[in-house]
PDB file of C-alpha atoms in Angstrom:
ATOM      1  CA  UNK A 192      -4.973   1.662 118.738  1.00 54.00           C
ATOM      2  CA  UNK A 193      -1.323   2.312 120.215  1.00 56.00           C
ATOM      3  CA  UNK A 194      -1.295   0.907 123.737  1.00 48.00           C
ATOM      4  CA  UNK A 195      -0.351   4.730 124.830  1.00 58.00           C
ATOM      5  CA  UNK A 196      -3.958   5.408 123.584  1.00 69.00           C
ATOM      6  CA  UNK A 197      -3.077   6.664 120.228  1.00 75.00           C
ATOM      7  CA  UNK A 198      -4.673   5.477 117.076  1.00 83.00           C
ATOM      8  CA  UNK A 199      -2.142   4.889 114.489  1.00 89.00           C
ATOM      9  CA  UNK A 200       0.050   7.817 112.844  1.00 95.00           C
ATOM     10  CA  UNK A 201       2.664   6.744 110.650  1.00 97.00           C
ATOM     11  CA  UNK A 202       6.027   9.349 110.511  1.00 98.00           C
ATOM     12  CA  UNK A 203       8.350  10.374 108.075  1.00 98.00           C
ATOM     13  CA  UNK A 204      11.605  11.516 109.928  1.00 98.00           C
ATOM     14  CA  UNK A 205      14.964  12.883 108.459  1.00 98.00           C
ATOM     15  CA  UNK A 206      17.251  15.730 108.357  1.00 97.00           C
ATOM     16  CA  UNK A 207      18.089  17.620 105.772  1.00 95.00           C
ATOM     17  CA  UNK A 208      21.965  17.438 105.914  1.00 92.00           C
ATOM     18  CA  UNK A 209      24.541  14.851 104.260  1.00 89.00           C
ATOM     19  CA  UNK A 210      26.729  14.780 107.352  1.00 88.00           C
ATOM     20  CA  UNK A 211      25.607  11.768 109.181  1.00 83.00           C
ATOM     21  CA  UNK A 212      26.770  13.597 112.474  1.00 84.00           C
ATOM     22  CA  UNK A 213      25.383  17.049 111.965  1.00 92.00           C
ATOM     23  CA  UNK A 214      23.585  18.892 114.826  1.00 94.00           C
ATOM     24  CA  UNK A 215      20.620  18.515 112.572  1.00 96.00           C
ATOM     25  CA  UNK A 216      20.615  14.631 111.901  1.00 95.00           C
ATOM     26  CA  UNK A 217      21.237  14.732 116.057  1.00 96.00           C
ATOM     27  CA  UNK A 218      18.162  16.544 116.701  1.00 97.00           C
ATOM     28  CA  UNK A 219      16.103  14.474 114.015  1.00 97.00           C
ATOM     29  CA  UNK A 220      17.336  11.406 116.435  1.00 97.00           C
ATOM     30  CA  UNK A 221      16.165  13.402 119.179  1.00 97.00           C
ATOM     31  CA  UNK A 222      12.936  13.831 117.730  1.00 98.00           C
ATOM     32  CA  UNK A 223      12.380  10.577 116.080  1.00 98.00           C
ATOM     33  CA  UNK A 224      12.582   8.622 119.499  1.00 97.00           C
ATOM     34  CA  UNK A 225      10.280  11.345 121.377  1.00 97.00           C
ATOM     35  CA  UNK A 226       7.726  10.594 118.703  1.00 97.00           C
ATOM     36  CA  UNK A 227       7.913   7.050 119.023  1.00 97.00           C
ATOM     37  CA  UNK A 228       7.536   7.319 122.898  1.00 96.00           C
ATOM     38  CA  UNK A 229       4.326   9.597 122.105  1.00 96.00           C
ATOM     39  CA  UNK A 230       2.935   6.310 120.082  1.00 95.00           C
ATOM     40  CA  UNK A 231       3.290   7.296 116.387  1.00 97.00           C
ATOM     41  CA  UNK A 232       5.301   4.752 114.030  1.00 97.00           C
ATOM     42  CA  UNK A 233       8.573   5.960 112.942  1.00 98.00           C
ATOM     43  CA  UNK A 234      10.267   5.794 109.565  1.00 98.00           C
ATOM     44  CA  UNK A 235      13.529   7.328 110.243  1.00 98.00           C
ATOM     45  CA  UNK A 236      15.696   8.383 106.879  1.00 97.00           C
ATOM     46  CA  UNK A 237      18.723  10.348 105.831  1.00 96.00           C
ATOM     47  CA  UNK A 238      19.203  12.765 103.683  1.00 95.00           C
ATOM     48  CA  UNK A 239      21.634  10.782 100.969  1.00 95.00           C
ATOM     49  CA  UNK A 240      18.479   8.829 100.334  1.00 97.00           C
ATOM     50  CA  UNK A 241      16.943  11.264  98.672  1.00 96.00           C
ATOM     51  CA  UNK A 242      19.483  13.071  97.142  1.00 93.00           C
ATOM     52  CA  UNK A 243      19.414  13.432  93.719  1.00 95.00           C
ATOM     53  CA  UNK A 244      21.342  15.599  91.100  1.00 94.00           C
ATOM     54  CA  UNK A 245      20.435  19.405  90.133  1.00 95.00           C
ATOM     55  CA  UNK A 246      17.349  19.355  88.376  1.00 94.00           C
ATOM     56  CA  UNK A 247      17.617  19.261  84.894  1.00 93.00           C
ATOM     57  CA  UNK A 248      14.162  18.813  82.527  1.00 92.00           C
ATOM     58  CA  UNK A 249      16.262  18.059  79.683  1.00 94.00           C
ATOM     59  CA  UNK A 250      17.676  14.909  82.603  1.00 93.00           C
ATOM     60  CA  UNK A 251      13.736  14.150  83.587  1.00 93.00           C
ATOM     61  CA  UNK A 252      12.864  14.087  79.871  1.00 93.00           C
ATOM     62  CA  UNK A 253      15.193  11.353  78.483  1.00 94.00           C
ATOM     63  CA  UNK A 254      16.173   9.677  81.956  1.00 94.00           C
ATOM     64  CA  UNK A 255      12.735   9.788  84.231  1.00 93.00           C
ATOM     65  CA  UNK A 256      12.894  11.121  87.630  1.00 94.00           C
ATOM     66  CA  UNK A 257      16.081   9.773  89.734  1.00 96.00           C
ATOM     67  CA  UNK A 258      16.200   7.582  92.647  1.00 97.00           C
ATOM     68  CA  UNK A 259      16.494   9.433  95.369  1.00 96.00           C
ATOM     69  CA  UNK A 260      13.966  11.461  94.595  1.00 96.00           C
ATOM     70  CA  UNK A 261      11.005   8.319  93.462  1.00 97.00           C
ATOM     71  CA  UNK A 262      12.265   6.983  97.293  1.00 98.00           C
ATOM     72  CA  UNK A 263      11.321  10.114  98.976  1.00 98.00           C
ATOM     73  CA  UNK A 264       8.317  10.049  96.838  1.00 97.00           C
ATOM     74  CA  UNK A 265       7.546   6.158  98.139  1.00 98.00           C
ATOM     75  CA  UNK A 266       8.655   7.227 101.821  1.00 98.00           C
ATOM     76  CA  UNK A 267       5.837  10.455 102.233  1.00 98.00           C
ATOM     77  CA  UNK A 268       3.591   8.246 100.562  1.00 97.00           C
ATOM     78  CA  UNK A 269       3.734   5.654 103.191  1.00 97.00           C
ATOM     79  CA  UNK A 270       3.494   8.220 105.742  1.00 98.00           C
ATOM     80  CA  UNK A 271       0.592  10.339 107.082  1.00 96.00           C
ATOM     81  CA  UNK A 272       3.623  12.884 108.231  1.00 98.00           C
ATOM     82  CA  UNK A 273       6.722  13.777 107.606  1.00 98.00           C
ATOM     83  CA  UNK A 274       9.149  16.320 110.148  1.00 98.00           C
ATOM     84  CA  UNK A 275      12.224  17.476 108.657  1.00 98.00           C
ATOM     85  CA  UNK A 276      15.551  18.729 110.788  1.00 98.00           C
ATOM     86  CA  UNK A 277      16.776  21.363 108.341  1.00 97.00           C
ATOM     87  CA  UNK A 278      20.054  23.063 108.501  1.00 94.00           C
ATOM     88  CA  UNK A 279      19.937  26.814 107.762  1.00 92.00           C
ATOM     89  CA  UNK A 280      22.459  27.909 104.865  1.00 93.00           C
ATOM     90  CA  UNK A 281      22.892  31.677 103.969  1.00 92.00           C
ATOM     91  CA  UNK A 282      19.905  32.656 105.930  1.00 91.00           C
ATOM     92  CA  UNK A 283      17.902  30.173 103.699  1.00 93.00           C
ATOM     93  CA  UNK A 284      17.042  26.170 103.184  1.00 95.00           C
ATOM     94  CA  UNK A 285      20.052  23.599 101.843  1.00 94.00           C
ATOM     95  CA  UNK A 286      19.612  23.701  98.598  1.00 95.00           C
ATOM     96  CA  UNK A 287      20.010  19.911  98.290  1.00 95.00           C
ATOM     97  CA  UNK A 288      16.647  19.696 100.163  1.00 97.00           C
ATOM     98  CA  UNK A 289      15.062  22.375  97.533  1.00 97.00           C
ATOM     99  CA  UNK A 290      16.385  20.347  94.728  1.00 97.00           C
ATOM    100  CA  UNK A 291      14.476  16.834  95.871  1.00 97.00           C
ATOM    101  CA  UNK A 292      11.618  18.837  96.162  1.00 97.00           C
ATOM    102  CA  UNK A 293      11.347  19.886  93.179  1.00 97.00           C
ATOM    103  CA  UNK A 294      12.738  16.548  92.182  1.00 96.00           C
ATOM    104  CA  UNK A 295       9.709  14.607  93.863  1.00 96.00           C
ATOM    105  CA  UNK A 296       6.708  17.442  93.033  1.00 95.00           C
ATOM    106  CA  UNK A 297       5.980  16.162  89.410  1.00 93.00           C
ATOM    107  CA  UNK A 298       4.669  12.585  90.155  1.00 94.00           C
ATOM    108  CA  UNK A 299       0.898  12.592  90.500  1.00 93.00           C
ATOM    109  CA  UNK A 300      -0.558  12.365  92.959  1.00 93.00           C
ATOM    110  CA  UNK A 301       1.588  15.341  94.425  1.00 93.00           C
ATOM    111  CA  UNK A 302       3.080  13.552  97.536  1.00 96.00           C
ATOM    112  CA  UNK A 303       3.410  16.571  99.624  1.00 97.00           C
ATOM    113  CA  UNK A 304      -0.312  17.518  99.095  1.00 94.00           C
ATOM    114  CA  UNK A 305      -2.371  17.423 102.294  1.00 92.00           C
ATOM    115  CA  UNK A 306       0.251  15.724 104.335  1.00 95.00           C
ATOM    116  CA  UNK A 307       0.755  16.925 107.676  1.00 97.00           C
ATOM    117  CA  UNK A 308       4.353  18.096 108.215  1.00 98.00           C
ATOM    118  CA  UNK A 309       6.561  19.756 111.248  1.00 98.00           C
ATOM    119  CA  UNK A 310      10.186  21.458 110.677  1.00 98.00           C
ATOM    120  CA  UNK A 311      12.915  21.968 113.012  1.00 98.00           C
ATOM    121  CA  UNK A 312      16.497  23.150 112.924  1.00 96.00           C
ATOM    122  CA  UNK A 313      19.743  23.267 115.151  1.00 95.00           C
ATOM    123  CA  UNK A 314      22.613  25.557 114.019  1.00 92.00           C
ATOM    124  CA  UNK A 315      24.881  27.557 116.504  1.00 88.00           C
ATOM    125  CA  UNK A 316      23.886  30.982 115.877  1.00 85.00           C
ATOM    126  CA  UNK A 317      21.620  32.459 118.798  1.00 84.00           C
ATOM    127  CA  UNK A 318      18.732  32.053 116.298  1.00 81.00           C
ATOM    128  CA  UNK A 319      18.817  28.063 115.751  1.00 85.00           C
ATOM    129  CA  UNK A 320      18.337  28.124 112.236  1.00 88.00           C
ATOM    130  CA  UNK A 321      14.747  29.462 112.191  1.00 92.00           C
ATOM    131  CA  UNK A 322      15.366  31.970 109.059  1.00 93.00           C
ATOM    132  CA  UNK A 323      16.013  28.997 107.301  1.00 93.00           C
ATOM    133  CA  UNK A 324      12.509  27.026 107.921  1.00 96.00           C
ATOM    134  CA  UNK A 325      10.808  30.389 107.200  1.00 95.00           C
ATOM    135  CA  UNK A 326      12.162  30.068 103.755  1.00 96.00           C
ATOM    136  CA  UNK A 327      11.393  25.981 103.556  1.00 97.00           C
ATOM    137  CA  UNK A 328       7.738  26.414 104.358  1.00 97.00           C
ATOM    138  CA  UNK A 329       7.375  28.325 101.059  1.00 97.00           C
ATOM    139  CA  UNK A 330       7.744  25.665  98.637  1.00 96.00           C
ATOM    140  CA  UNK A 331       6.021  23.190 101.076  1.00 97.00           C
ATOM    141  CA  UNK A 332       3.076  24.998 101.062  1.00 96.00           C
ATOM    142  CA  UNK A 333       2.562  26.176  97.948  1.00 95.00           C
ATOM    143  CA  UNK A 334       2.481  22.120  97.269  1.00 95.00           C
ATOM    144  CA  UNK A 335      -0.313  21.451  99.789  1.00 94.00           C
ATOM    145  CA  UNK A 336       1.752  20.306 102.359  1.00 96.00           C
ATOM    146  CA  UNK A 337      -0.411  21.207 106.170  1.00 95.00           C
ATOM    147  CA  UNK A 338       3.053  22.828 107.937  1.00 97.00           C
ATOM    148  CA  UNK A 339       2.235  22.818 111.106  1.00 96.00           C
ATOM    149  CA  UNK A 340       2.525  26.520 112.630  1.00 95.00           C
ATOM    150  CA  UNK A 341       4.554  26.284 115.455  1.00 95.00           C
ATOM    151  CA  UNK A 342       8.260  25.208 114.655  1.00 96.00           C
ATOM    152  CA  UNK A 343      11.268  24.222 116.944  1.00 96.00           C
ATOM    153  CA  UNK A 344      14.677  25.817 116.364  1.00 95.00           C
ATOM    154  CA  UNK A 345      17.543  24.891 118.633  1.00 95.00           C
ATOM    155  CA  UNK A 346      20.048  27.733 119.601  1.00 93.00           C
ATOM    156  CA  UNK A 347      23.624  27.217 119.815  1.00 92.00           C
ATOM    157  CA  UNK A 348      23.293  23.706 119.565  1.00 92.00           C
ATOM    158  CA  UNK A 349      26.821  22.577 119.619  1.00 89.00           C
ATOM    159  CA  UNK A 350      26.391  23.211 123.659  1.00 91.00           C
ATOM    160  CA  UNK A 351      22.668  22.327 124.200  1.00 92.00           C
ATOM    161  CA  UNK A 352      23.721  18.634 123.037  1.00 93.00           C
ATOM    162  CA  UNK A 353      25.684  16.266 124.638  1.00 93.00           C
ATOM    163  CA  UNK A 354      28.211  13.471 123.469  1.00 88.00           C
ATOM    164  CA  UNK A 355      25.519  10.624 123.673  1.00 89.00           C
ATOM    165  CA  UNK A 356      23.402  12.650 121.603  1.00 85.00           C
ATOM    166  CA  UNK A 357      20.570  13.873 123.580  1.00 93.00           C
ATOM    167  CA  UNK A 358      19.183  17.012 124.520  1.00 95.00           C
ATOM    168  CA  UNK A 359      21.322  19.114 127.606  1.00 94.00           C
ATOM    169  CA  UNK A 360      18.174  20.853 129.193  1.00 94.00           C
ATOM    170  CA  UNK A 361      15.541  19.246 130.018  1.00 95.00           C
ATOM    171  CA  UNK A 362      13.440  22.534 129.741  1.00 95.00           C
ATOM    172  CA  UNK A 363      14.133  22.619 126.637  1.00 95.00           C
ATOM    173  CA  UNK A 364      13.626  18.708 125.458  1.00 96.00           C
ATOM    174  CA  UNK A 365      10.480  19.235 127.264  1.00 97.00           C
ATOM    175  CA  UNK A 366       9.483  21.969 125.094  1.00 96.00           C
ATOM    176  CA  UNK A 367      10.128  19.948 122.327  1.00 97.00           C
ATOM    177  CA  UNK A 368       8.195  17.228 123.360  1.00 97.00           C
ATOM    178  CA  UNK A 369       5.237  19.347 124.157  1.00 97.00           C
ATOM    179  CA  UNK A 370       5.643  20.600 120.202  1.00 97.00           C
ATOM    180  CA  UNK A 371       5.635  17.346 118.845  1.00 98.00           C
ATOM    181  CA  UNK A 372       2.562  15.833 120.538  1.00 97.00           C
ATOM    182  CA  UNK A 373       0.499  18.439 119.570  1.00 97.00           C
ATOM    183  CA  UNK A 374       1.506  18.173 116.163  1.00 97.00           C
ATOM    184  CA  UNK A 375       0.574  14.278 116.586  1.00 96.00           C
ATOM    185  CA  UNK A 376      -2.481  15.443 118.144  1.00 95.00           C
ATOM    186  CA  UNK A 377      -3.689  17.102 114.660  1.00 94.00           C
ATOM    187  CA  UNK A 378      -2.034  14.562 112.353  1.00 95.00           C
ATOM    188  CA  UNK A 379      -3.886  11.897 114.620  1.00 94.00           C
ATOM    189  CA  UNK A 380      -7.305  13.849 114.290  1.00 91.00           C
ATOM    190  CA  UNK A 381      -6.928  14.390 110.099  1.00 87.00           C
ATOM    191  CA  UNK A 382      -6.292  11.002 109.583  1.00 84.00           C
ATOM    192  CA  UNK A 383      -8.963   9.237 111.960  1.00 78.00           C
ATOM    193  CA  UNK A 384     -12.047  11.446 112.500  1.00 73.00           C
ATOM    194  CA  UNK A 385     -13.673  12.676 109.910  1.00 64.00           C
ATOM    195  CA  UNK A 386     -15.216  15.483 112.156  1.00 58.00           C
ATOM    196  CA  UNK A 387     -11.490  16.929 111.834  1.00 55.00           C
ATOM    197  CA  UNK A 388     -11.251  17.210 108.134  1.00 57.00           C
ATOM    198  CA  UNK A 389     -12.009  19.955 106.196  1.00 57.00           C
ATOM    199  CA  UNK A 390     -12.449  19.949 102.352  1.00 54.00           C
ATOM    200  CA  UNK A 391     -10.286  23.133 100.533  1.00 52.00           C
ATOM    201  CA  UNK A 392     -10.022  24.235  97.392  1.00 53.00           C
ATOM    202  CA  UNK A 393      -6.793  26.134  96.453  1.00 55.00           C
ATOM    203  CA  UNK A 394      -7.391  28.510  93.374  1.00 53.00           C
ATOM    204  CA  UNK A 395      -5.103  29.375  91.283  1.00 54.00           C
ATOM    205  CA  UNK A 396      -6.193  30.969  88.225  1.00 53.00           C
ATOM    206  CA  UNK A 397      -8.616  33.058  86.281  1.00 55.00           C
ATOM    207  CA  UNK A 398     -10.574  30.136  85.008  1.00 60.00           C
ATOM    208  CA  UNK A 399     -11.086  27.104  87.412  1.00 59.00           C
ATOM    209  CA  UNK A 400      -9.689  24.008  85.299  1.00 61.00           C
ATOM    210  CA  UNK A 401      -7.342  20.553  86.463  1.00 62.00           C
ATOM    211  CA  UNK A 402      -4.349  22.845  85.551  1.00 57.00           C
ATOM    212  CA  UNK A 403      -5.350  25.851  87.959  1.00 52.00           C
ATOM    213  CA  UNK A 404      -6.880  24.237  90.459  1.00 57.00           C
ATOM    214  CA  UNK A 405      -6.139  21.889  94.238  1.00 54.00           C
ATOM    215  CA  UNK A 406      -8.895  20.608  95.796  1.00 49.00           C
ATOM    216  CA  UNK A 407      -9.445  17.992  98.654  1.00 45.00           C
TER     217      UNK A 407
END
């Protein structure tokens, strides 16, 4: 047990931008240390990690899956969480981010399946990037990943950060804060008592088979 009183939760943190400077990779920082001051064990990444080129079968056929993508792969499955810091581009995800998804979904086991995971975003527009983690939760789901339902999107971020990198307000760092232990809260609870885990099945054909069907 942490000496803050929390069993052990292991965390997967990056952001989803190639700019090592972004408001995004910022706010990941931001997040990263909060995290570790709420007792969970941080593994803090970047985005140029895991990128790998555009999907191509034809590529995955004759070369294997590529780097970046078999490290996120290693990194989620060392974690019990993962909390991305996703930019929003055309109203949407990066579409570097979608491509090492889809990258890292055809090793079995799945690594996103039934790992706990939290987005945020920062972008300057009054609505912090949250159309964009609207449109990341798709894929993440429909893998098995548990996103948590409550999501933290920084408005006009540019001014709500200063030049040593932390948050301006401390409303709204508290805010964060409060979002982030409560995500540890459940992440804590899945992985240490049983009494908090629930078995699911996800169907998804006609006829139940290993093709068509999830289950946990």
């Amino acid at each position: 047990m942490d000496d803050r009183g929390r069993q052990e939760v292991r965390v997967l943190v990056f952001a989803a931008s190639l700019r090592e400077d972004s408001t995004n990779s910022r706010l990941a920082r931001i997040a990263a240390t909060a995290l570790e001051l709420l007792g969970a064990t941080i593994d803090y990444a970047t985005m140029r990690e895991f990128d790998s080129p555009s999907y191509d079968q034809d590529v995955e056929d004759s070369e294997g899956i590529p780097a970046g993508a078999a490290e996120l792969r290693r990194r989620l499955e060392a974690a019990d969480a993962f909390v991305i810091a996703s930019p929003e581009y055309n109203a949407a995800m990066p579409g570097m981010l979608k491509n090492s998804i889809d990258w890292a979904s055809p090793f079995r086991p799945q690594p996103f399946n039934g790992r706990h995971c939290m987005l945020l975003s920062a972008s300057p527009s009054m609505v912090g990037g949250n159309r964009g983690l609207w449109s990341l939760r798709v894929p993440l789901e429909h893998l098995g990943a548990r996103v948590y339902p409550d999501m933290f999107s920084l408005a006009q971020a540019p001014a709500q950060l200063t030049a040593d990198g932390q948050l301006a307000s401390q409303e709204v760092h508290e805010r964060l804060v409060t979002t982030l232990s409560s995500f540890l809260d459940i992440v804590e609870a899945t992985r240490h008592y049983p009494c908090a885990r629930k078995a699911w099945v996800e169907f998804l054909g006609e006829q139940p088979s290993p093709a068509t069907s999830r289950a946990e």
